[in-house]
mmCIF file of C-alpha atoms in Angstrom:
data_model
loop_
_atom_site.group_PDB
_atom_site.id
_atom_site.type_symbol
_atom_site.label_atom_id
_atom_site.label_comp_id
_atom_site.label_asym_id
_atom_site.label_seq_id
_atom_site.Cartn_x
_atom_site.Cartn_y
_atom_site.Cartn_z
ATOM 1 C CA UNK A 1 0.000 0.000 0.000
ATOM 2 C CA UNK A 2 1.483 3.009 -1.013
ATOM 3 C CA UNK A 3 1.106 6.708 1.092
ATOM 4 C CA UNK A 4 -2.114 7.716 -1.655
ATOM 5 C CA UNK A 5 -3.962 4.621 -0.781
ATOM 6 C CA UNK A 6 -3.071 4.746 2.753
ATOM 7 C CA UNK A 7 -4.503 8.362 3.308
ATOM 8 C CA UNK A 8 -7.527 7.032 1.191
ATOM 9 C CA UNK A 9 -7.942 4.587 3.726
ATOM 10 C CA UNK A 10 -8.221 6.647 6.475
ATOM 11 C CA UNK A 11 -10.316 9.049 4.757
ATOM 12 C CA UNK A 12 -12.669 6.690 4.436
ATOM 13 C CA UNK A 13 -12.705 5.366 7.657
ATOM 14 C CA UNK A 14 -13.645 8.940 8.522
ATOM 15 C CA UNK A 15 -16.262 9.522 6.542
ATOM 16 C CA UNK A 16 -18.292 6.302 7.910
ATOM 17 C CA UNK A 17 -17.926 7.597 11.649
ATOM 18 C CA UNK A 18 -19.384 11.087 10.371
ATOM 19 C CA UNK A 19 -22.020 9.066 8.755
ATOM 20 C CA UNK A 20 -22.587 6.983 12.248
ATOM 21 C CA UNK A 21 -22.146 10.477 14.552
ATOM 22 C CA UNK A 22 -25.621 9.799 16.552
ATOM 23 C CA UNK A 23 -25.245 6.544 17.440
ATOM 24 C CA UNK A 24 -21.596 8.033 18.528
ATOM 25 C CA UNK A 25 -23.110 10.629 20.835
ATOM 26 C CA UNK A 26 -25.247 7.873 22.110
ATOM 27 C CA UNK A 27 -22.269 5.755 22.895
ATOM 28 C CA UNK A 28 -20.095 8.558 24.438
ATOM 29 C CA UNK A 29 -23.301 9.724 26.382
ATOM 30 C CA UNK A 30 -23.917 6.274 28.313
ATOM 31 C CA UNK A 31 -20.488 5.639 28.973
ATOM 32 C CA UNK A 32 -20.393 9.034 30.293
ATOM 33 C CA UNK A 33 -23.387 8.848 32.479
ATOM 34 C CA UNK A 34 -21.661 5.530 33.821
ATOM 35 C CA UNK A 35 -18.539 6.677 35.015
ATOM 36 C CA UNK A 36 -20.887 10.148 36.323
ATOM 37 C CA UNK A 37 -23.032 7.214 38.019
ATOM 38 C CA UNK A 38 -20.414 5.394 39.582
ATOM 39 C CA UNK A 39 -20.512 2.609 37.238
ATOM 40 C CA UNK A 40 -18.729 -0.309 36.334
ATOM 41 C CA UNK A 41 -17.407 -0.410 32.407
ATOM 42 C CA UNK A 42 -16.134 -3.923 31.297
ATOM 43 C CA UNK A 43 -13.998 -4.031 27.906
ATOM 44 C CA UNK A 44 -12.967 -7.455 26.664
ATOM 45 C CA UNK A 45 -11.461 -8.695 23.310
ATOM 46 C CA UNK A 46 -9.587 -11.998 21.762
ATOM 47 C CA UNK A 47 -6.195 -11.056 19.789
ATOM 48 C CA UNK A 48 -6.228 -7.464 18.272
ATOM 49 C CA UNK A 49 -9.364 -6.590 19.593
ATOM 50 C CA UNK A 50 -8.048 -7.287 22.988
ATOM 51 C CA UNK A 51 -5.613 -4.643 21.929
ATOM 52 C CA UNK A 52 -8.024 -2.188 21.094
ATOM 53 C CA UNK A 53 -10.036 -2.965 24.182
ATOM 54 C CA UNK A 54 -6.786 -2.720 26.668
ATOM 55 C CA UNK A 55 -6.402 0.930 24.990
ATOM 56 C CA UNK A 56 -9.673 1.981 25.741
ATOM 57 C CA UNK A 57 -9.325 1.215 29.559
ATOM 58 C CA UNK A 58 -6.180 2.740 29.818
ATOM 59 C CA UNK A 59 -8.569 5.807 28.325
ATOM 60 C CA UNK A 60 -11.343 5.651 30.368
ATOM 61 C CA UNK A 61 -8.846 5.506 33.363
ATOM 62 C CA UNK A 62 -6.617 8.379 32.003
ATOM 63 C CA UNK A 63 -9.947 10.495 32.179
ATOM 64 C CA UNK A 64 -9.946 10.464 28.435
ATOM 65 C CA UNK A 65 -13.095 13.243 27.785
ATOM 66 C CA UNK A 66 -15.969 12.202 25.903
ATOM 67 C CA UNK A 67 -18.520 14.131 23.965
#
């Protein structure tokens, strides 16, 4: 993959979260009312999405800021 098809890539990737923004603000709003409630948020994953769900903790615990 060369540099053009690379930014492509992520350009696109882009354009499907803009295209998914409410269900976004929906997601960002319960996690938010969660952690505002005291709440307990459980991420889990098998191989790279393990990955990905390690990084979000370390997020969440950083006091990462939603919305």
């Amino acid at each position: 993959m060369n540099l053009h098809e690379y930014l492509n890539s992520h350009n696109e990737a882009n354009s499907a979260l803009l295209l998914d923004e409410e269900k976004l603000k929906s997601i960002t709003s319960a996690i938010s009312l969660c952690i505002e409630q005291g709440g307990t948020i459980w991420t889990a994953g098998n191989g790279g999405s393990a990955s990905t769900a390690s990084h979000l903790t370390c997020d969440l615990a950083k006091g990462v800021a939603l919305g």
